[in-house]
Amino acid sequence: MIGKTTFKFLGRIGAGMLVGVVLLIAACSRPASTVDTSSTVDTSALKPINQAALQSMLDNTARELLIPGAVILLRTPQRDFTVTHGTTLLGAANPPNADTHFRIASNTKTMTAAVIMQLAQENNLSLGDPISKYVPEVPNGDNITIAQLLEMRSGLYNYTNDPVVSATIDTDPAKVWTPAELLAIAFAHPPDFSPGAQYEYNNTNYVLLGLVIEKLDGEPLAQVMHDRLFGPQNMQDTELPASTVNTIHEPYSHGYLYGSSSVALVGEPPYSPEVQAAARAGTLLPKDYTGVNHSFAQAAGDVISTGDDLATWIKALVAGRVLDPAHQRQWLDSLKPEDPSKPNGQKYGYGIAQLSWGPNTIYFHGGETPGYNSKISYDPANDMTLIVWTNLTVSLDDQQTANTLWVKVLDQIYKVSPLSPSSSPTK
């Protein structure tokens, strides 16, 4: 995510919300249509999957949360499933699909982290290097390592928490931001804690990592990502646009949000009862944030992609097709509990999160930005890939829309629900 720090700014669904969603699903009636007999039911942890049930869940949830358009792309050994809802443009009948372009926000971090790991495997950097070796004038930069930036433990202030960012997006959405401007905002604030002392999701970390990549590779980050990631994985519909570009290639979805961009970036202010009532009555429509120049996100969240490409990406990354075996192991071993008091809870590592769903392990990330919400995930033991995206960032009752759908899909496809979930899927 870009906004509320996909772990802090994506932290709207807490443990209680996760439990509530599971209970809600259990209480909802599911379509009684038969399972597609053309699917081969395996012996994995997945139930026989019913596309009609997925479609019904999506439609009901989208109507409840007032989501204009959404896509669920699910790939399993049974078969591939794509279910969609609504439109990419309010007032028009333009249904979204798996090849619709949208802003993936903080899912970009999985890509930035992957390039850093490739540079480490090529001996161009060490994860123990201080950031001061590559970027001068970082507060406490001699004591902040590349690894701590990757795993969100630098202690630096998160620039998207500063009100000037959301205020500028609302008043000057086409503004072209430079990394220097974003870092100046961050460095004007004192650090939140000493390096390594705790976990705090932070976009400043990944803007710095983007500068490290450009310094070592000698090319703009967009070119580096294309050459190292998108090209080799045949992700032809994925790009990091130039900083001066605020448009999206066709076919694309518009992105919507009620109120200020601060709702997406920092989770405030909450929607008033009057706003909620007007929106539900149809007299208040969400604002169109499609044209926001996402140079404000940089290496933390500026990539544009599609459901199809993201399904290819997250499986390739988790299955070991991007890094060599030694660095893949190091990447996986980086996962640590976000909350030390919950050792079995949600974990975050080098640009990736991990959640236990009952006995099943899911690797994932999320993205939240004005206009869009998304989730990418892969369960290697069951060869399950799940991509969810929506074109409404946050519901009127403050739910991350794609995150809510993602949890409901997991509950619908796994044979067991999570046992006493101790943290929320918020990345």
Short mmCIF file of C-alpha atoms in Angstrom, two decimals:
data_model
loop_
_atom_site.label_atom_id
_atom_site.label_comp_id
_atom_site.label_asym_id
_atom_site.label_seq_id
_atom_site.Cartn_x
_atom_site.Cartn_y
_atom_site.Cartn_z
CA MET A 1 0.00 0.00 0.00
CA ILE A 2 1.00 3.55 -0.28
CA GLY A 3 -1.45 5.15 2.00
CA LYS A 4 -1.97 4.17 5.53
CA THR A 5 1.16 2.14 5.31
CA THR A 6 -0.13 -1.13 4.10
CA PHE A 7 0.52 -2.50 7.51
CA LYS A 8 -0.25 0.47 9.44
CA PHE A 9 -2.10 2.28 6.74
CA LEU A 10 -3.53 -1.02 5.64
CA GLY A 11 -4.19 -1.85 9.21
CA ARG A 12 -7.90 -1.23 9.11
CA ILE A 13 -8.83 -4.89 9.42
CA GLY A 14 -7.64 -6.08 12.78
CA ALA A 15 -7.90 -9.47 14.42
CA GLY A 16 -11.41 -8.71 15.56
CA MET A 17 -12.41 -7.73 12.05
CA LEU A 18 -10.92 -10.93 10.63
CA VAL A 19 -12.88 -13.02 13.08
CA GLY A 20 -15.95 -10.95 12.32
CA VAL A 21 -15.62 -11.52 8.61
CA VAL A 22 -15.28 -15.26 9.13
CA LEU A 23 -18.36 -15.29 11.33
CA LEU A 24 -20.22 -13.12 8.87
CA ILE A 25 -19.49 -15.52 6.06
CA ALA A 26 -20.57 -18.44 8.16
CA ALA A 27 -23.87 -16.66 8.74
CA CYS A 28 -24.46 -15.87 5.08
CA SER A 29 -26.31 -18.31 2.87
CA ARG A 30 -24.25 -19.66 -0.01
CA PRO A 31 -25.61 -20.50 -3.44
CA ALA A 32 -26.72 -24.09 -3.75
CA SER A 33 -25.48 -24.52 -7.28
CA THR A 34 -23.49 -27.66 -7.97
CA VAL A 35 -19.71 -27.69 -8.18
CA ASP A 36 -18.32 -27.60 -11.69
CA THR A 37 -17.85 -31.30 -12.46
CA SER A 38 -15.23 -30.47 -15.08
CA SER A 39 -12.86 -29.51 -12.25
CA THR A 40 -10.53 -32.11 -10.86
CA VAL A 41 -10.87 -32.18 -7.08
CA ASP A 42 -7.45 -32.72 -5.51
CA THR A 43 -6.47 -33.75 -2.02
CA SER A 44 -5.15 -30.34 -1.02
CA ALA A 45 -6.44 -28.08 1.73
CA LEU A 46 -8.81 -26.48 -0.78
CA LYS A 47 -12.49 -27.27 -1.07
CA PRO A 48 -14.03 -28.04 -4.45
CA ILE A 49 -14.42 -24.47 -5.67
CA ASN A 50 -17.76 -23.21 -6.92
CA GLN A 51 -17.52 -20.24 -9.29
CA ALA A 52 -21.18 -19.35 -8.81
CA ALA A 53 -20.61 -19.07 -5.06
CA LEU A 54 -17.59 -16.83 -5.62
CA GLN A 55 -19.63 -14.63 -7.95
CA SER A 56 -22.48 -14.36 -5.49
CA MET A 57 -20.14 -13.45 -2.65
CA LEU A 58 -18.44 -10.79 -4.77
CA ASP A 59 -21.71 -9.26 -5.94
CA ASN A 60 -23.21 -9.18 -2.46
CA THR A 61 -20.10 -7.71 -0.84
CA ALA A 62 -19.57 -5.14 -3.59
CA ARG A 63 -23.15 -3.94 -3.25
CA GLU A 64 -22.82 -3.80 0.54
CA LEU A 65 -19.57 -1.79 0.40
CA LEU A 66 -20.63 0.32 -2.64
CA ILE A 67 -17.66 -0.88 -4.70
CA PRO A 68 -18.08 0.28 -8.32
CA GLY A 69 -15.88 -2.46 -9.80
CA ALA A 70 -13.86 -5.45 -8.63
CA VAL A 71 -11.95 -8.49 -9.90
CA ILE A 72 -11.15 -11.77 -8.16
CA LEU A 73 -8.63 -13.97 -9.97
CA LEU A 74 -8.06 -17.40 -8.43
CA ARG A 75 -5.71 -20.05 -9.81
CA THR A 76 -5.69 -23.54 -8.28
CA PRO A 77 -4.91 -27.12 -9.36
CA GLN A 78 -8.66 -27.52 -9.91
CA ARG A 79 -8.69 -24.76 -12.54
CA ASP A 80 -8.54 -21.00 -12.93
CA PHE A 81 -11.44 -18.82 -11.83
CA THR A 82 -12.09 -15.16 -12.69
CA VAL A 83 -15.12 -13.37 -11.28
CA THR A 84 -15.83 -9.69 -11.80
CA HIS A 85 -18.31 -7.08 -10.68
CA GLY A 86 -19.55 -3.73 -11.84
CA THR A 87 -17.76 -1.19 -13.95
CA THR A 88 -14.42 0.54 -14.43
CA LEU A 89 -16.21 3.88 -14.90
CA LEU A 90 -19.18 5.14 -12.93
CA GLY A 91 -22.11 5.86 -15.21
CA ALA A 92 -20.93 3.45 -17.90
CA ALA A 93 -21.20 -0.29 -18.52
CA ASN A 94 -17.50 -1.10 -18.67
CA PRO A 95 -16.95 -4.36 -16.79
CA PRO A 96 -13.44 -4.94 -15.42
CA ASN A 97 -11.45 -8.06 -16.19
CA ALA A 98 -8.15 -9.79 -15.49
CA ASP A 99 -6.45 -7.66 -18.16
CA THR A 100 -7.70 -4.31 -16.82
CA HIS A 101 -4.89 -1.98 -15.75
CA PHE A 102 -4.98 -0.43 -12.28
CA ARG A 103 -2.61 1.12 -9.75
CA ILE A 104 -1.18 -1.64 -7.55
CA ALA A 105 0.13 0.73 -4.85
CA SER A 106 2.29 -1.00 -2.22
CA ASN A 107 2.37 -4.31 -4.05
CA THR A 108 5.20 -2.44 -5.78
CA LYS A 109 7.27 -3.10 -2.65
CA THR A 110 7.51 -6.79 -3.51
CA MET A 111 9.22 -5.74 -6.74
CA THR A 112 11.56 -3.18 -5.19
CA ALA A 113 12.60 -5.73 -2.57
CA ALA A 114 13.18 -8.37 -5.26
CA VAL A 115 15.58 -6.09 -7.14
CA ILE A 116 17.48 -5.35 -3.92
CA MET A 117 17.80 -9.09 -3.32
CA GLN A 118 19.08 -9.59 -6.87
CA LEU A 119 21.70 -6.91 -6.31
CA ALA A 120 22.73 -8.73 -3.13
CA GLN A 121 22.99 -12.04 -4.96
CA GLU A 122 25.21 -10.34 -7.54
CA ASN A 123 27.45 -9.03 -4.70
CA ASN A 124 26.67 -5.44 -5.61
CA LEU A 125 25.55 -4.74 -2.06
CA SER A 126 25.29 -6.37 1.33
CA LEU A 127 22.01 -6.32 3.24
CA GLY A 128 24.06 -5.27 6.25
CA ASP A 129 25.33 -2.14 4.51
CA PRO A 130 24.26 1.16 6.11
CA ILE A 131 22.00 3.30 3.96
CA SER A 132 24.54 6.13 4.39
CA LYS A 133 26.83 4.20 2.03
CA TYR A 134 24.41 4.94 -0.82
CA VAL A 135 22.25 7.90 0.24
CA PRO A 136 23.78 10.73 2.29
CA GLU A 137 22.06 12.80 4.96
CA VAL A 138 19.65 10.13 6.14
CA PRO A 139 19.06 10.70 9.86
CA ASN A 140 21.00 8.03 11.75
CA GLY A 141 21.92 6.63 8.34
CA ASP A 142 25.14 5.05 9.60
CA ASN A 143 23.05 2.79 11.84
CA ILE A 144 20.18 1.90 9.47
CA THR A 145 20.89 -1.13 7.30
CA ILE A 146 19.45 -2.11 3.95
CA ALA A 147 17.85 -5.09 5.69
CA GLN A 148 16.11 -2.82 8.20
CA LEU A 149 14.68 -0.73 5.38
CA LEU A 150 13.38 -3.86 3.67
CA GLU A 151 11.72 -5.22 6.79
CA MET A 152 10.22 -1.92 8.01
CA ARG A 153 12.44 -1.52 11.07
CA SER A 154 14.37 1.66 10.26
CA GLY A 155 12.54 3.95 12.68
CA LEU A 156 12.38 6.74 10.08
CA TYR A 157 9.26 8.89 9.84
CA ASN A 158 6.78 7.79 7.17
CA TYR A 159 6.40 10.76 4.81
CA THR A 160 2.86 9.85 3.74
CA ASN A 161 1.74 10.49 7.33
CA ASP A 162 2.53 14.19 6.91
CA PRO A 163 -0.68 16.09 6.04
CA VAL A 164 1.11 18.05 3.32
CA VAL A 165 1.15 14.96 1.08
CA SER A 166 -2.60 14.31 1.11
CA ALA A 167 -3.36 18.05 0.96
CA THR A 168 -1.20 18.40 -2.15
CA ILE A 169 -2.75 15.36 -3.80
CA ASP A 170 -6.21 16.87 -3.26
CA THR A 171 -5.31 20.36 -4.55
CA ASP A 172 -2.66 19.54 -7.17
CA PRO A 173 -3.17 15.89 -8.21
CA ALA A 174 -0.90 16.16 -11.28
CA LYS A 175 2.10 17.36 -9.25
CA VAL A 176 5.37 15.62 -10.13
CA TRP A 177 7.14 14.61 -6.93
CA THR A 178 10.87 13.94 -6.66
CA PRO A 179 12.47 11.52 -4.19
CA ALA A 180 14.32 14.48 -2.68
CA GLU A 181 11.01 16.23 -1.90
CA LEU A 182 9.54 13.14 -0.28
CA LEU A 183 12.64 12.46 1.80
CA ALA A 184 12.78 16.09 2.90
CA ILE A 185 9.28 15.70 4.31
CA ALA A 186 10.32 12.53 6.13
CA PHE A 187 13.60 13.90 7.46
CA ALA A 188 11.93 17.06 8.81
CA HIS A 189 10.42 14.82 11.48
CA PRO A 190 12.40 13.09 14.22
CA PRO A 191 12.76 9.31 13.91
CA ASP A 192 10.00 7.29 15.52
CA PHE A 193 12.38 4.85 17.24
CA SER A 194 15.92 3.50 17.13
CA PRO A 195 16.86 1.32 14.12
CA GLY A 196 15.78 -2.27 14.64
CA ALA A 197 13.82 -1.53 17.83
CA GLN A 198 10.42 -2.39 16.38
CA TYR A 199 8.32 -2.86 13.27
CA GLU A 200 6.49 0.04 11.62
CA TYR A 201 5.27 -0.02 8.05
CA ASN A 202 6.90 2.90 6.28
CA ASN A 203 6.99 4.19 2.72
CA THR A 204 10.14 6.26 3.35
CA ASN A 205 12.11 3.01 3.57
CA TYR A 206 11.23 2.00 0.02
CA VAL A 207 11.82 5.41 -1.53
CA LEU A 208 15.36 5.08 -0.17
CA LEU A 209 15.68 1.55 -1.57
CA GLY A 210 14.65 2.85 -4.99
CA LEU A 211 17.52 5.33 -4.87
CA VAL A 212 19.92 2.53 -3.92
CA ILE A 213 18.79 0.53 -6.93
CA GLU A 214 19.27 3.42 -9.34
CA LYS A 215 22.71 4.21 -7.92
CA LEU A 216 23.96 0.64 -8.27
CA ASP A 217 22.27 -0.28 -11.56
CA GLY A 218 22.93 3.05 -13.25
CA GLU A 219 19.48 3.14 -14.86
CA PRO A 220 16.11 4.68 -13.93
CA LEU A 221 14.09 2.44 -11.64
CA ALA A 222 11.44 1.93 -14.33
CA GLN A 223 14.02 0.48 -16.71
CA VAL A 224 15.59 -1.64 -14.00
CA MET A 225 12.26 -3.19 -13.06
CA HIS A 226 11.44 -3.88 -16.70
CA ASP A 227 14.80 -5.48 -17.43
CA ARG A 228 15.08 -7.51 -14.24
CA LEU A 229 11.47 -8.42 -13.45
CA PHE A 230 8.73 -7.59 -15.92
CA GLY A 231 10.55 -8.70 -19.07
CA PRO A 232 11.90 -12.01 -17.72
CA GLN A 233 8.49 -12.91 -16.27
CA ASN A 234 6.67 -11.90 -19.48
CA MET A 235 4.60 -9.31 -17.62
CA GLN A 236 3.77 -7.27 -20.70
CA ASP A 237 1.05 -5.22 -19.00
CA THR A 238 3.12 -4.04 -16.04
CA GLU A 239 5.14 -0.85 -15.79
CA LEU A 240 6.54 1.74 -13.49
CA PRO A 241 5.50 4.90 -15.36
CA ALA A 242 7.72 7.92 -15.80
CA SER A 243 7.34 10.46 -12.99
CA THR A 244 5.71 12.95 -15.37
CA VAL A 245 2.98 10.50 -16.44
CA ASN A 246 -0.34 10.36 -14.59
CA THR A 247 -2.32 8.38 -17.16
CA ILE A 248 -2.96 4.62 -17.39
CA HIS A 249 -2.90 2.50 -20.54
CA GLU A 250 -6.17 1.11 -21.91
CA PRO A 251 -8.00 -0.89 -20.81
CA TYR A 252 -7.92 0.65 -17.36
CA SER A 253 -10.15 1.23 -14.39
CA HIS A 254 -10.92 4.59 -12.88
CA GLY A 255 -10.27 4.73 -9.15
CA TYR A 256 -12.67 6.15 -6.56
CA LEU A 257 -12.67 7.32 -2.97
CA TYR A 258 -15.14 9.20 -0.80
CA GLY A 259 -13.60 12.37 0.61
CA SER A 260 -9.98 13.41 0.92
CA SER A 261 -6.98 11.33 -0.09
CA SER A 262 -6.06 11.39 3.60
CA VAL A 263 -8.66 8.65 4.09
CA ALA A 264 -6.44 6.35 2.01
CA LEU A 265 -3.06 7.64 3.14
CA VAL A 266 -3.55 7.91 6.89
CA GLY A 267 -7.03 6.53 7.52
CA GLU A 268 -8.64 9.78 8.56
CA PRO A 269 -10.87 11.59 8.95
CA PRO A 270 -13.55 8.88 9.38
CA TYR A 271 -16.70 9.30 7.34
CA SER A 272 -19.40 11.24 9.13
CA PRO A 273 -22.93 9.81 9.50
CA GLU A 274 -24.11 12.48 7.06
CA VAL A 275 -21.59 11.42 4.41
CA GLN A 276 -22.46 7.76 4.90
CA ALA A 277 -26.20 8.45 4.61
CA ALA A 278 -25.78 10.55 1.46
CA ALA A 279 -23.56 7.97 -0.21
CA ARG A 280 -25.91 5.12 0.59
CA ALA A 281 -28.82 7.17 -0.72
CA GLY A 282 -26.95 7.78 -3.96
CA THR A 283 -26.91 11.57 -3.57
CA LEU A 284 -23.15 11.61 -2.94
CA LEU A 285 -20.80 9.91 -5.39
CA PRO A 286 -17.15 9.05 -4.69
CA LYS A 287 -14.44 11.27 -6.15
CA ASP A 288 -12.47 10.09 -9.16
CA TYR A 289 -8.77 9.87 -8.20
CA THR A 290 -7.59 8.21 -11.42
CA GLY A 291 -5.47 11.15 -12.53
CA VAL A 292 -3.35 11.45 -9.39
CA ASN A 293 0.33 11.43 -10.32
CA HIS A 294 1.75 8.56 -8.31
CA SER A 295 5.29 9.86 -8.35
CA PHE A 296 4.44 10.57 -4.71
CA ALA A 297 4.77 6.80 -4.20
CA GLN A 298 7.98 6.11 -6.13
CA ALA A 299 9.49 2.67 -5.38
CA ALA A 300 7.01 2.32 -2.53
CA GLY A 301 3.92 2.11 -4.75
CA ASP A 302 3.95 3.54 -8.29
CA VAL A 303 3.60 0.41 -10.46
CA ILE A 304 0.59 -0.18 -12.74
CA SER A 305 -0.39 -3.75 -13.61
CA THR A 306 -3.24 -6.20 -14.21
CA GLY A 307 -4.67 -9.15 -12.32
CA ASP A 308 -3.16 -11.58 -14.83
CA ASP A 309 0.33 -10.13 -14.53
CA LEU A 310 0.17 -9.96 -10.74
CA ALA A 311 -0.84 -13.62 -10.57
CA THR A 312 2.23 -14.44 -12.64
CA TRP A 313 4.40 -12.23 -10.44
CA ILE A 314 3.48 -13.38 -6.94
CA LYS A 315 3.74 -17.05 -7.87
CA ALA A 316 7.10 -16.55 -9.58
CA LEU A 317 8.42 -14.61 -6.57
CA VAL A 318 7.30 -17.07 -3.90
CA ALA A 319 8.07 -20.19 -5.94
CA GLY A 320 11.71 -19.17 -6.42
CA ARG A 321 11.78 -18.05 -10.04
CA VAL A 322 13.18 -14.59 -9.32
CA LEU A 323 16.07 -15.30 -6.91
CA ASP A 324 18.67 -18.03 -6.68
CA PRO A 325 18.06 -20.74 -4.02
CA ALA A 326 20.37 -19.20 -1.39
CA HIS A 327 18.82 -15.75 -1.63
CA GLN A 328 15.32 -17.20 -1.89
CA ARG A 329 15.97 -18.88 1.45
CA GLN A 330 17.31 -15.62 2.89
CA TRP A 331 14.23 -13.79 1.59
CA LEU A 332 11.87 -16.30 3.21
CA ASP A 333 13.87 -16.37 6.45
CA SER A 334 13.48 -12.60 6.76
CA LEU A 335 9.87 -12.95 7.92
CA LYS A 336 9.43 -11.86 11.54
CA PRO A 337 6.32 -11.29 13.68
CA GLU A 338 5.12 -7.72 13.39
CA ASP A 339 4.08 -7.90 17.03
CA PRO A 340 6.65 -9.75 19.20
CA SER A 341 3.92 -10.58 21.70
CA LYS A 342 2.21 -12.63 18.97
CA PRO A 343 4.93 -14.95 17.64
CA ASN A 344 2.40 -16.92 15.60
CA GLY A 345 0.75 -13.82 14.18
CA GLN A 346 1.23 -12.00 10.92
CA LYS A 347 4.84 -11.63 9.81
CA TYR A 348 6.66 -9.19 7.57
CA GLY A 349 10.03 -9.60 5.91
CA TYR A 350 11.83 -8.26 2.87
CA GLY A 351 8.86 -6.79 1.03
CA ILE A 352 6.54 -9.72 1.76
CA ALA A 353 4.04 -10.69 4.45
CA GLN A 354 3.01 -14.11 5.72
CA LEU A 355 -0.21 -15.26 7.33
CA SER A 356 -1.28 -18.64 8.65
CA TRP A 357 -4.78 -19.65 7.60
CA GLY A 358 -5.34 -22.63 9.84
CA PRO A 359 -2.46 -24.96 8.93
CA ASN A 360 -1.92 -23.21 5.58
CA THR A 361 0.78 -20.59 4.94
CA ILE A 362 -0.06 -17.71 2.63
CA TYR A 363 2.52 -15.22 1.34
CA PHE A 364 0.99 -11.91 0.36
CA HIS A 365 1.12 -8.15 0.08
CA GLY A 366 -1.46 -5.45 -0.36
CA GLY A 367 -1.84 -2.06 -1.90
CA GLU A 368 -3.97 0.93 -0.92
CA THR A 369 -3.92 4.31 -2.61
CA PRO A 370 -6.48 6.96 -3.47
CA GLY A 371 -8.81 5.15 -5.87
CA TYR A 372 -7.62 1.55 -5.59
CA ASN A 373 -7.23 -1.34 -3.17
CA SER A 374 -5.63 -4.70 -3.97
CA LYS A 375 -4.21 -7.92 -2.58
CA ILE A 376 -1.76 -10.39 -4.15
CA SER A 377 -1.10 -13.80 -2.59
CA TYR A 378 0.23 -17.31 -3.13
CA ASP A 379 0.05 -20.51 -1.08
CA PRO A 380 2.87 -22.75 -2.38
CA ALA A 381 1.79 -25.91 -0.55
CA ASN A 382 -1.58 -25.87 -2.31
CA ASP A 383 -0.46 -24.04 -5.48
CA MET A 384 -3.13 -21.40 -4.86
CA THR A 385 -2.78 -17.91 -6.34
CA LEU A 386 -5.32 -15.25 -5.36
CA ILE A 387 -5.45 -11.69 -6.70
CA VAL A 388 -8.16 -9.24 -5.67
CA TRP A 389 -8.54 -5.62 -6.71
CA THR A 390 -11.22 -2.98 -6.37
CA ASN A 391 -11.67 0.57 -7.61
CA LEU A 392 -12.93 1.95 -4.29
CA THR A 393 -10.19 2.30 -1.70
CA VAL A 394 -12.18 2.22 1.51
CA SER A 395 -15.81 1.49 2.29
CA LEU A 396 -17.99 3.93 4.18
CA ASP A 397 -17.55 1.83 7.33
CA ASP A 398 -13.75 2.02 6.96
CA GLN A 399 -13.05 -1.42 5.52
CA GLN A 400 -10.29 -1.92 2.99
CA THR A 401 -12.45 -3.20 0.18
CA ALA A 402 -10.07 -5.67 -1.50
CA ASN A 403 -8.84 -6.92 1.85
CA THR A 404 -12.41 -7.67 2.91
CA LEU A 405 -13.06 -9.61 -0.29
CA TRP A 406 -9.72 -11.45 0.02
CA VAL A 407 -10.57 -12.72 3.49
CA LYS A 408 -13.99 -13.87 2.32
CA VAL A 409 -12.51 -15.76 -0.63
CA LEU A 410 -10.02 -17.54 1.64
CA ASP A 411 -12.80 -18.56 3.97
CA GLN A 412 -14.80 -19.86 1.04
CA ILE A 413 -12.05 -21.93 -0.60
CA TYR A 414 -10.17 -23.49 2.33
CA LYS A 415 -11.49 -26.55 4.13
CA VAL A 416 -10.73 -24.93 7.49
CA SER A 417 -11.04 -21.40 8.79
CA PRO A 418 -8.16 -19.77 10.65
CA LEU A 419 -7.81 -21.06 14.18
CA SER A 420 -7.79 -18.22 16.71
CA PRO A 421 -6.26 -15.71 14.27
CA SER A 422 -3.83 -13.57 16.20
CA SER A 423 -3.29 -10.84 13.64
CA SER A 424 -4.97 -9.37 10.64
CA PRO A 425 -4.08 -9.65 6.96
CA THR A 426 -3.30 -6.00 6.47
CA LYS A 427 -0.34 -5.79 4.09
#
